[in-house]
Amino acid sequence: MAPAHHQAAAATTVTTQDIRRAQRADGPATVLAIATANPETRRSQDEYADFYFRVTKSEHLPQLKEKLERICKKSGIENRYTYVNDEVMKAHPEFSDRKLPSLDARVEIASNAVPELAAAAASMAIAEWGRPATDITHLIFSTYSDLKAPSSDRRLASLLGLRHTVCRTILSLHGCYGGCRALQLAKELAENNRGARVLVACSEISLIAFYGPEEGYTDTDTLVAHALFGDGSGAVIVGADPVDAVERPLFEMAFASQTTVPDSEGAITVQHKKGGMEYHIARGLPEMLAGNIKRCLADAFGAIGVAARWKDLFWAVHPGGRRILDLIEEALGLDNGAMAASRQVLREYGNMSGTTVIFVLNELRRRFAADGAEGADWGALMAFGPGITAETILLRVASGLKGN
Ligand SMILES: CC(C)(COP(=O)(O)OP(=O)(O)OC[C@H]1O[C@@H](n2cnc3c(N)ncnc32)[C@H](O)[C@@H]1OP(=O)(O)O)[C@@H](O)C(=O)NCCC(=O)NCCSC(=O)CC(=O)O
């Protein structure tokens, strides 16, 4: 007698094409819920230099302090939320000096703080979505802050009570394009797995890269990074073919692409060392991004044969820094105000690396909901990070945002 699986194969007339077709969703991936969270400590940018030089015991470097004050003033940031506070620095004075070994302690703290911060945002996203957490089929977690395995994705799944068959993926070290990369993968999963509901979670605590200034040693990189980065988490639920009267589609994800900017490999680098994660951010980064922005957009829009007028789109650009937004706005000939959502997030929270675009998307949603989604129907979500990598997602305002 033939083995059972041979019998099954002989008995079925189903082809692999049939199976593939049945697996695919009908509609495009849509954003079904968005939520964000931050650590408790909010620090005003006006007071940041005082705080930073005090807790790192660096008051003997007044010129660097004045420089940080100048950078903070021009940053377009008013507040940031940080996990680092006096208490943390009192318990770990070694965090001030990058020459001292401190990675173990940082990783230990991050392995709890990162998933817990993610859970705060994700549980709000699930509540907004309106379905049980066990209906989440896939989890994509992006962070540069956690360096352990099992990682934050595993812990988050437990904290939220996700089903044990949830398919988990962790993205690491994508830096500021991590959120956009996670959303792009969520789109692929949602469109290729009928009924899939993908939870995207990003969570960053800059503690992993917090240390004192050091005269003469890449101190400007350190100062710029400490003037910009803040902590936060964001969660998005993505799925195709929304269930009527249960799920509310906010944005359709029409197309997604990635471009690597030529000759830019050294422009943003991060590396974990014994004293924490070190950054290098090239001085000409804003000019480099602005000089390449049209080309990145051409790669995205050209691939689908769409000729868009940049002024006709809404924009959700990663606010890497105030000057980056200024120069991109100028390069694309956008109206003053086209980047309002990005600027508001930068002002209220700073640059939270990969998580930031989720805050921007949430801010855009709030703005659309407030005015009944008047104005541009189509928009571009963009983020940049090490590579230099530029990610673009073409979005369309969906029915759940209209008529609110
Ligand atoms: C830092 C700024 C807010 C400063 O504002 P302005 O440029 O208008 O002001 P300014 O030229 O007077 O600069 C103020 C002081 O900062 C110094 N300065 C400016 N940019 C610097 C840089 N990249 N590295 C080192 N120092 C820098 C200037 O020399 C000056 O010092 P002095 O006063 O002594 O003359 C802005 O340049 C900005 O937004 N830059 C973009 C920051 C950035 O690259 N972000 C990306 C992060 S990475 C990211 O988002 C992706 C990722 O992590 O993956």
Tab-separated table of C-alpha atoms and ligand atoms in Angstrom:
chain	number	residue	atom	x	y	z
A	1	MET	CA	0.000	0.000	0.000
A	2	ALA	CA	1.288	3.514	-0.942
A	3	PRO	CA	2.346	5.832	1.910
A	4	ALA	CA	-0.365	8.256	3.090
A	5	HIS	CA	1.220	11.383	1.609
A	6	HIS	CA	1.388	9.778	-1.860
A	7	GLN	CA	-2.284	8.939	-1.609
A	8	ALA	CA	-3.071	12.531	-0.646
A	9	ALA	CA	-1.030	13.872	-3.568
A	10	ALA	CA	-2.796	11.569	-6.021
A	11	ALA	CA	-6.220	12.464	-4.664
A	12	THR	CA	-5.848	16.251	-4.972
A	13	THR	CA	-6.170	18.287	-8.108
A	14	VAL	CA	-5.004	21.421	-6.321
A	15	THR	CA	-1.904	23.074	-7.809
A	16	THR	CA	0.740	25.059	-5.996
A	17	GLN	CA	-0.514	28.112	-7.907
A	18	ASP	CA	-3.993	27.509	-6.411
A	19	ILE	CA	-2.496	27.285	-2.933
A	20	ARG	CA	-0.465	30.447	-3.474
A	21	ARG	CA	-3.479	32.347	-4.801
A	22	ALA	CA	-5.580	31.250	-1.839
A	23	GLN	CA	-2.846	32.373	0.565
A	24	ARG	CA	-2.620	35.875	-0.860
A	25	ALA	CA	-4.797	38.658	0.464
A	26	ASP	CA	-7.128	40.454	-1.937
A	27	GLY	CA	-6.410	44.047	-0.941
A	28	PRO	CA	-3.268	45.998	-0.068
A	29	ALA	CA	-1.779	46.032	3.420
A	30	THR	CA	-3.396	48.670	5.608
A	31	VAL	CA	-2.433	50.304	8.858
A	32	LEU	CA	-5.142	49.297	11.361
A	33	ALA	CA	-3.860	50.872	14.593
A	34	ILE	CA	-0.981	53.058	15.802
A	35	ALA	CA	0.216	53.821	19.343
A	36	THR	CA	3.313	55.247	21.001
A	37	ALA	CA	4.849	55.401	24.485
A	38	ASN	CA	7.802	57.031	26.237
A	39	PRO	CA	9.669	56.582	29.525
A	40	GLU	CA	8.473	58.773	32.401
A	41	THR	CA	11.324	61.271	32.554
A	42	ARG	CA	10.749	64.280	30.315
A	43	ARG	CA	13.689	66.607	29.937
A	44	SER	CA	13.537	70.097	28.517
A	45	GLN	CA	16.126	70.761	25.826
A	46	ASP	CA	16.970	74.086	27.547
A	47	GLU	CA	18.174	72.175	30.594
A	48	TYR	CA	19.801	69.279	28.785
A	49	ALA	CA	23.411	70.570	28.756
A	50	ASP	CA	23.236	71.194	32.535
A	51	PHE	CA	21.899	67.706	33.154
A	52	TYR	CA	24.359	66.006	30.804
A	53	PHE	CA	27.511	67.690	32.112
A	54	ARG	CA	26.375	67.262	35.723
A	55	VAL	CA	25.562	63.524	35.617
A	56	THR	CA	28.652	62.702	33.569
A	57	LYS	CA	30.820	64.787	35.930
A	58	SER	CA	32.169	66.804	33.003
A	59	GLU	CA	31.747	70.343	34.330
A	60	HIS	CA	35.499	70.825	33.804
A	61	LEU	CA	34.848	71.027	30.042
A	62	PRO	CA	32.942	74.336	29.784
A	63	GLN	CA	33.692	74.847	26.076
A	64	LEU	CA	32.096	71.550	25.178
A	65	LYS	CA	29.130	72.422	27.371
A	66	GLU	CA	28.679	75.724	25.555
A	67	LYS	CA	28.874	73.905	22.249
A	68	LEU	CA	26.202	71.443	23.336
A	69	GLU	CA	24.048	74.406	24.406
A	70	ARG	CA	24.470	75.931	20.934
A	71	ILE	CA	23.539	72.663	19.221
A	72	CYS	CA	20.519	72.175	21.510
A	73	LYS	CA	19.268	75.707	20.723
A	74	LYS	CA	19.372	75.009	16.996
A	75	SER	CA	18.016	71.461	17.184
A	76	GLY	CA	14.316	72.228	16.747
A	77	ILE	CA	13.766	70.072	19.859
A	78	GLU	CA	11.983	71.333	22.978
A	79	ASN	CA	11.623	68.117	24.978
A	80	ARG	CA	12.849	64.565	25.015
A	81	TYR	CA	11.966	61.550	27.122
A	82	THR	CA	14.850	59.528	28.493
A	83	TYR	CA	15.400	56.397	30.490
A	84	VAL	CA	18.687	57.884	31.749
A	85	ASN	CA	18.196	59.939	34.904
A	86	ASP	CA	20.126	60.825	38.067
A	87	GLU	CA	19.196	57.531	39.694
A	88	VAL	CA	20.506	55.405	36.807
A	89	MET	CA	23.732	57.410	36.670
A	90	LYS	CA	24.196	57.163	40.445
A	91	ALA	CA	23.857	53.388	40.271
A	92	HIS	CA	26.190	53.187	37.249
A	93	PRO	CA	28.856	55.915	37.341
A	94	GLU	CA	30.819	53.845	34.810
A	95	PHE	CA	28.276	54.845	32.116
A	96	SER	CA	29.909	58.294	32.032
A	97	ASP	CA	33.217	57.066	30.710
A	98	ARG	CA	33.305	55.143	27.469
A	99	LYS	CA	36.762	53.774	28.298
A	100	LEU	CA	35.318	51.774	31.203
A	101	PRO	CA	33.658	48.443	30.493
A	102	SER	CA	29.914	48.950	30.869
A	103	LEU	CA	28.272	47.063	28.011
A	104	ASP	CA	27.143	44.157	30.222
A	105	ALA	CA	25.213	46.473	32.558
A	106	ARG	CA	23.696	48.428	29.680
A	107	VAL	CA	22.562	45.254	27.924
A	108	GLU	CA	21.077	43.897	31.146
A	109	ILE	CA	19.038	47.067	31.701
A	110	ALA	CA	17.962	47.255	28.050
A	111	SER	CA	16.821	43.627	27.969
A	112	ASN	CA	14.046	44.555	30.427
A	113	ALA	CA	13.407	48.196	29.575
A	114	VAL	CA	13.159	47.773	25.786
A	115	PRO	CA	10.381	45.131	25.700
A	116	GLU	CA	8.525	46.801	28.592
A	117	LEU	CA	8.475	50.133	26.758
A	118	ALA	CA	7.351	48.304	23.606
A	119	ALA	CA	4.554	46.606	25.552
A	120	ALA	CA	3.221	49.995	26.665
A	121	ALA	CA	2.750	51.090	23.043
A	122	ALA	CA	1.708	47.681	21.695
A	123	SER	CA	-1.036	47.131	24.282
A	124	MET	CA	-2.537	50.523	23.339
A	125	ALA	CA	-2.358	49.621	19.643
A	126	ILE	CA	-4.114	46.306	20.315
A	127	ALA	CA	-6.822	48.089	22.334
A	128	GLU	CA	-7.388	50.536	19.458
A	129	TRP	CA	-7.450	47.695	16.932
A	130	GLY	CA	-10.323	46.095	18.859
A	131	ARG	CA	-9.438	42.418	18.405
A	132	PRO	CA	-7.820	40.033	20.914
A	133	ALA	CA	-4.037	39.956	21.139
A	134	THR	CA	-4.186	36.268	20.195
A	135	ASP	CA	-5.358	37.281	16.687
A	136	ILE	CA	-1.868	38.708	15.991
A	137	THR	CA	-0.183	36.234	13.623
A	138	HIS	CA	3.229	37.893	13.139
A	139	LEU	CA	5.458	40.141	15.239
A	140	ILE	CA	8.287	42.266	13.837
A	141	PHE	CA	10.415	43.961	16.471
A	142	SER	CA	13.027	46.559	15.609
A	143	THR	CA	15.598	47.917	18.056
A	144	TYR	CA	19.258	48.876	18.215
A	145	SER	CA	19.152	48.846	22.005
A	146	ASP	CA	18.810	45.150	22.865
A	147	LEU	CA	21.682	42.730	22.331
A	148	LYS	CA	20.458	39.531	23.950
A	149	ALA	CA	18.800	36.332	22.738
A	150	PRO	CA	16.079	35.334	23.242
A	151	SER	CA	15.394	38.929	22.470
A	152	SER	CA	12.801	41.640	23.073
A	153	ASP	CA	10.398	40.102	20.553
A	154	ARG	CA	10.130	36.952	22.682
A	155	ARG	CA	9.567	38.940	25.870
A	156	LEU	CA	7.037	41.243	24.219
A	157	ALA	CA	5.048	38.257	22.949
A	158	SER	CA	4.833	36.977	26.560
A	159	LEU	CA	3.958	40.373	28.014
A	160	LEU	CA	1.105	40.791	25.529
A	161	GLY	CA	-0.116	37.180	25.718
A	162	LEU	CA	0.338	36.566	21.979
A	163	ARG	CA	-0.378	33.054	20.684
A	164	HIS	CA	2.536	30.627	20.909
A	165	THR	CA	2.445	30.152	17.122
A	166	VAL	CA	3.029	33.869	16.446
A	167	CYS	CA	5.872	34.222	13.888
A	168	ARG	CA	8.491	36.517	15.400
A	169	THR	CA	11.236	38.457	13.609
A	170	ILE	CA	13.744	40.782	15.227
A	171	LEU	CA	15.491	43.549	13.291
A	172	SER	CA	18.639	44.952	14.819
A	173	LEU	CA	20.989	47.842	14.092
A	174	HIS	CA	18.962	49.313	11.243
A	175	GLY	CA	19.123	52.517	13.268
A	176	CYS	CA	16.804	55.220	12.055
A	177	TYR	CA	15.330	53.217	9.183
A	178	GLY	CA	14.353	50.268	11.443
A	179	GLY	CA	10.722	51.379	11.811
A	180	CYS	CA	10.239	51.829	8.098
A	181	ARG	CA	11.954	48.483	7.325
A	182	ALA	CA	9.660	46.763	9.826
A	183	LEU	CA	6.601	48.347	8.218
A	184	GLN	CA	7.770	47.235	4.771
A	185	LEU	CA	8.169	43.644	5.965
A	186	ALA	CA	4.755	43.845	7.629
A	187	LYS	CA	3.280	44.863	4.270
A	188	GLU	CA	4.843	41.809	2.570
A	189	LEU	CA	3.596	39.457	5.278
A	190	ALA	CA	0.088	40.901	5.311
A	191	GLU	CA	-0.309	40.751	1.550
A	192	ASN	CA	1.112	37.258	1.175
A	193	ASN	CA	-0.685	35.562	4.060
A	194	ARG	CA	-4.470	35.906	3.886
A	195	GLY	CA	-5.822	36.963	7.259
A	196	ALA	CA	-2.387	37.812	8.704
A	197	ARG	CA	-2.310	40.541	11.325
A	198	VAL	CA	1.210	41.829	11.871
A	199	LEU	CA	2.274	43.717	14.969
A	200	VAL	CA	5.216	46.028	14.295
A	201	ALA	CA	6.969	47.142	17.482
A	202	CYS	CA	9.953	49.485	17.719
A	203	SER	CA	11.529	50.416	20.997
A	204	GLU	CA	14.678	52.406	21.627
A	205	ILE	CA	16.411	53.537	24.793
A	206	SER	CA	19.462	55.642	24.107
A	207	LEU	CA	21.077	54.484	27.377
A	208	ILE	CA	23.029	51.994	25.259
A	209	ALA	CA	24.866	54.996	23.731
A	210	PHE	CA	24.913	57.424	26.661
A	211	TYR	CA	28.330	58.525	27.905
A	212	GLY	CA	30.173	61.686	28.789
A	213	PRO	CA	31.971	64.030	26.406
A	214	GLU	CA	35.654	63.550	25.874
A	215	GLU	CA	37.795	66.387	24.698
A	216	GLY	CA	39.551	65.717	21.435
A	217	TYR	CA	37.932	62.356	20.744
A	218	THR	CA	35.011	62.463	18.285
A	219	ASP	CA	33.437	64.801	20.826
A	220	THR	CA	31.322	66.587	18.247
A	221	ASP	CA	29.703	63.287	17.215
A	222	THR	CA	29.010	62.638	20.878
A	223	LEU	CA	27.556	66.095	21.403
A	224	VAL	CA	25.348	65.993	18.302
A	225	ALA	CA	24.058	62.511	19.207
A	226	HIS	CA	23.366	63.527	22.819
A	227	ALA	CA	21.563	66.655	21.611
A	228	LEU	CA	19.266	64.693	19.301
A	229	PHE	CA	18.371	61.248	20.555
A	230	GLY	CA	15.444	60.428	22.805
A	231	ASP	CA	13.662	57.277	23.955
A	232	GLY	CA	10.334	55.915	22.867
A	233	SER	CA	8.393	53.003	21.476
A	234	GLY	CA	5.853	52.724	18.724
A	235	ALA	CA	3.496	49.972	17.620
A	236	VAL	CA	1.521	49.542	14.414
A	237	ILE	CA	-0.891	46.776	13.433
A	238	VAL	CA	-0.875	45.964	9.732
A	239	GLY	CA	-3.301	43.710	7.870
A	240	ALA	CA	-5.058	43.415	4.510
A	241	ASP	CA	-8.793	43.118	3.845
A	242	PRO	CA	-10.026	44.796	7.046
A	243	VAL	CA	-12.946	43.114	8.766
A	244	ASP	CA	-16.043	45.301	8.368
A	245	ALA	CA	-17.337	47.022	11.494
A	246	VAL	CA	-14.416	45.667	13.549
A	247	GLU	CA	-11.232	47.026	11.988
A	248	ARG	CA	-10.673	50.630	10.902
A	249	PRO	CA	-8.152	51.113	8.082
A	250	LEU	CA	-6.114	54.292	8.560
A	251	PHE	CA	-3.574	54.204	5.728
A	252	GLU	CA	-3.207	51.865	2.739
A	253	MET	CA	0.389	50.830	2.029
A	254	ALA	CA	0.508	50.994	-1.755
A	255	PHE	CA	4.186	50.406	-2.495
A	256	ALA	CA	7.494	50.144	-0.655
A	257	SER	CA	11.121	50.386	-1.694
A	258	GLN	CA	14.677	50.725	-0.414
A	259	THR	CA	17.580	52.644	-1.970
A	260	THR	CA	21.231	52.644	-0.943
A	261	VAL	CA	22.942	55.972	-1.512
A	262	PRO	CA	26.233	55.465	-3.412
A	263	ASP	CA	29.558	56.282	-1.695
A	264	SER	CA	27.905	56.768	1.673
A	265	GLU	CA	28.964	53.694	3.638
A	266	GLY	CA	30.833	55.661	6.313
A	267	ALA	CA	28.290	58.469	6.721
A	268	ILE	CA	26.423	56.959	9.692
A	269	THR	CA	28.067	54.189	11.650
A	270	VAL	CA	27.264	52.591	14.962
A	271	GLN	CA	29.314	50.021	16.805
A	272	HIS	CA	28.886	48.318	20.152
A	273	LYS	CA	32.044	48.600	22.191
A	274	LYS	CA	32.902	47.717	25.781
A	275	GLY	CA	31.858	51.221	26.903
A	276	GLY	CA	28.559	51.355	25.011
A	277	MET	CA	27.392	51.936	21.461
A	278	GLU	CA	29.407	54.550	19.578
A	279	TYR	CA	28.006	56.714	16.821
A	280	HIS	CA	29.577	58.484	13.938
A	281	ILE	CA	27.323	60.905	12.082
A	282	ALA	CA	29.010	62.631	9.132
A	283	ARG	CA	28.961	66.377	9.278
A	284	GLY	CA	27.582	66.668	5.740
A	285	LEU	CA	24.738	64.209	6.299
A	286	PRO	CA	21.897	66.732	5.807
A	287	GLU	CA	23.427	67.853	2.476
A	288	MET	CA	24.008	64.237	1.413
A	289	LEU	CA	20.388	63.273	2.111
A	290	ALA	CA	18.984	66.368	0.433
A	291	GLY	CA	21.251	65.793	-2.573
A	292	ASN	CA	19.942	62.251	-2.994
A	293	ILE	CA	16.311	62.625	-2.025
A	294	LYS	CA	14.921	63.024	-5.538
A	295	ARG	CA	16.835	60.005	-6.698
A	296	CYS	CA	15.458	57.889	-3.790
A	297	LEU	CA	11.948	59.025	-4.599
A	298	ALA	CA	12.510	58.376	-8.308
A	299	ASP	CA	13.562	54.804	-7.447
A	300	ALA	CA	10.339	54.346	-5.491
A	301	PHE	CA	7.851	56.070	-7.771
A	302	GLY	CA	9.621	55.051	-11.008
A	303	ALA	CA	9.263	51.372	-10.089
A	304	ILE	CA	5.494	51.689	-10.262
A	305	GLY	CA	5.441	54.140	-13.166
A	306	VAL	CA	3.894	56.941	-11.142
A	307	ALA	CA	4.949	60.534	-11.798
A	308	ALA	CA	4.015	62.376	-8.602
A	309	ARG	CA	4.232	66.089	-7.959
A	310	TRP	CA	5.982	66.297	-4.602
A	311	LYS	CA	3.811	69.229	-3.559
A	312	ASP	CA	0.673	67.109	-3.981
A	313	LEU	CA	1.748	64.508	-1.416
A	314	PHE	CA	1.577	64.454	2.359
A	315	TRP	CA	4.929	63.744	4.005
A	316	ALA	CA	5.974	61.567	6.930
A	317	VAL	CA	9.763	61.969	6.949
A	318	HIS	CA	12.031	60.678	9.729
A	319	PRO	CA	13.107	63.847	11.547
A	320	GLY	CA	16.775	62.912	11.854
A	321	GLY	CA	17.589	66.523	12.680
A	322	ARG	CA	16.139	69.975	12.041
A	323	ARG	CA	18.594	70.727	9.251
A	324	ILE	CA	17.740	67.458	7.484
A	325	LEU	CA	14.064	68.449	7.327
A	326	ASP	CA	14.971	72.000	6.204
A	327	LEU	CA	17.182	70.813	3.356
A	328	ILE	CA	14.838	68.052	2.163
A	329	GLU	CA	11.922	70.480	2.132
A	330	GLU	CA	14.027	72.884	0.086
A	331	ALA	CA	15.339	70.200	-2.311
A	332	LEU	CA	11.807	69.031	-3.101
A	333	GLY	CA	10.422	72.557	-3.353
A	334	LEU	CA	7.812	71.780	-0.712
A	335	ASP	CA	5.670	74.388	0.976
A	336	ASN	CA	6.664	75.509	4.387
A	337	GLY	CA	4.510	73.283	6.559
A	338	ALA	CA	4.711	70.128	4.411
A	339	MET	CA	6.863	68.548	7.135
A	340	ALA	CA	4.731	69.847	10.010
A	341	ALA	CA	4.087	66.386	11.486
A	342	SER	CA	7.809	65.509	11.397
A	343	ARG	CA	8.750	68.861	12.933
A	344	GLN	CA	6.189	68.494	15.703
A	345	VAL	CA	7.487	65.039	16.633
A	346	LEU	CA	11.075	66.346	16.583
A	347	ARG	CA	10.030	69.256	18.807
A	348	GLU	CA	8.173	67.133	21.374
A	349	TYR	CA	10.299	63.980	21.445
A	350	GLY	CA	13.612	64.416	19.562
A	351	ASN	CA	15.014	61.723	17.283
A	352	MET	CA	13.970	58.320	18.672
A	353	SER	CA	15.778	56.490	15.875
A	354	GLY	CA	13.678	53.842	14.066
A	355	THR	CA	10.681	54.459	16.312
A	356	THR	CA	10.282	58.072	15.216
A	357	VAL	CA	8.391	57.453	11.951
A	358	ILE	CA	5.665	55.685	13.945
A	359	PHE	CA	5.233	58.857	16.020
A	360	VAL	CA	5.104	60.860	12.778
A	361	LEU	CA	2.480	58.518	11.308
A	362	ASN	CA	0.435	58.848	14.490
A	363	GLU	CA	0.728	62.647	14.358
A	364	LEU	CA	-0.419	62.631	10.719
A	365	ARG	CA	-3.353	60.418	11.647
A	366	ARG	CA	-4.336	62.904	14.363
A	367	ARG	CA	-4.127	65.759	11.870
A	368	PHE	CA	-6.181	63.903	9.236
A	369	ALA	CA	-8.777	62.841	11.811
A	370	ALA	CA	-9.089	66.443	13.014
A	371	ASP	CA	-9.822	67.864	9.578
A	372	GLY	CA	-11.769	64.966	8.022
A	373	ALA	CA	-8.765	63.942	5.870
A	374	GLU	CA	-8.974	67.083	3.785
A	375	GLY	CA	-5.995	67.700	1.504
A	376	ALA	CA	-3.540	65.256	0.030
A	377	ASP	CA	-4.774	61.691	-0.360
A	378	TRP	CA	-1.402	60.189	-1.193
A	379	GLY	CA	1.787	60.527	0.805
A	380	ALA	CA	5.346	59.313	1.299
A	381	LEU	CA	6.741	57.836	4.498
A	382	MET	CA	10.542	58.051	4.417
A	383	ALA	CA	13.338	57.112	6.780
A	384	PHE	CA	17.131	57.077	6.540
A	385	GLY	CA	19.815	55.246	8.415
A	386	PRO	CA	23.202	53.547	8.186
A	387	GLY	CA	24.103	52.582	4.645
A	388	ILE	CA	23.053	55.282	3.828
A	389	THR	CA	19.783	53.472	3.392
A	390	ALA	CA	16.629	55.308	2.401
A	391	GLU	CA	13.267	53.599	2.766
A	392	THR	CA	10.089	54.859	1.137
A	393	ILE	CA	6.497	53.702	1.564
A	394	LEU	CA	3.789	55.144	-0.632
A	395	LEU	CA	0.698	55.640	1.509
A	396	ARG	CA	-2.919	56.489	0.795
A	397	VAL	CA	-5.365	57.822	3.359
A	398	ALA	CA	-7.874	55.004	3.983
A	399	SER	CA	-11.605	55.019	4.692
A	400	GLY	CA	-11.198	54.867	8.483
A	401	LEU	CA	-9.704	58.363	8.488
A	402	LYS	CA	-12.306	59.943	6.226
A	403	GLY	CA	-15.417	61.542	7.585
A	404	ASN	CA	-14.176	61.621	11.199
B	1	LIG	C1	23.055	69.782	14.673
B	1	LIG	C2	22.141	70.861	14.122
B	1	LIG	C3	20.854	70.909	14.936
B	1	LIG	C4	22.875	72.227	14.276
B	1	LIG	O1	22.105	73.260	13.663
B	1	LIG	P1	22.699	74.197	12.521
B	1	LIG	O2	23.425	73.367	11.544
B	1	LIG	O3	21.618	75.064	12.031
B	1	LIG	O4	23.670	75.120	13.356
B	1	LIG	P2	25.248	75.369	13.251
B	1	LIG	O5	25.781	75.144	11.898
B	1	LIG	O6	25.482	76.692	13.890
B	1	LIG	O7	25.804	74.221	14.224
B	1	LIG	C5	25.888	74.370	15.624
B	1	LIG	C6	27.176	73.734	16.076
B	1	LIG	O8	27.086	72.306	15.811
B	1	LIG	C7	28.180	71.891	15.006
B	1	LIG	N1	27.705	70.815	14.142
B	1	LIG	C8	26.674	70.828	13.321
B	1	LIG	N2	26.527	69.642	12.713
B	1	LIG	C9	27.491	68.855	13.202
B	1	LIG	C10	27.860	67.505	12.993
B	1	LIG	N3	27.180	66.698	12.179
B	1	LIG	N4	28.911	67.006	13.656
B	1	LIG	C11	29.598	67.801	14.494
B	1	LIG	N5	29.276	69.079	14.760
B	1	LIG	C12	28.260	69.603	14.108
B	1	LIG	C13	28.587	73.146	14.227
B	1	LIG	O9	29.918	73.077	13.818
B	1	LIG	C14	28.365	74.237	15.262
B	1	LIG	O10	29.455	74.280	16.141
B	1	LIG	P3	30.006	75.718	16.650
B	1	LIG	O11	28.846	76.391	17.311
B	1	LIG	O12	31.104	75.354	17.601
B	1	LIG	O13	30.462	76.436	15.435
B	1	LIG	C15	21.829	70.663	12.612
B	1	LIG	O14	23.025	70.775	11.870
B	1	LIG	C16	21.184	69.341	12.312
B	1	LIG	O15	19.978	69.138	12.479
B	1	LIG	N6	22.014	68.425	11.774
B	1	LIG	C17	21.565	67.102	11.410
B	1	LIG	C18	21.882	66.160	12.495
B	1	LIG	C19	21.970	64.734	11.971
B	1	LIG	O16	22.914	64.440	11.235
B	1	LIG	N7	21.023	63.844	12.315
B	1	LIG	C20	20.996	62.508	11.866
B	1	LIG	C21	21.095	61.607	13.034
B	1	LIG	S1	21.333	59.990	12.474
B	1	LIG	C22	19.814	59.444	12.007
B	1	LIG	O17	18.791	60.080	12.172
B	1	LIG	C23	19.818	58.091	11.391
B	1	LIG	C24	20.429	56.958	12.213
B	1	LIG	O18	20.837	57.127	13.367
B	1	LIG	O19	20.444	55.830	11.707
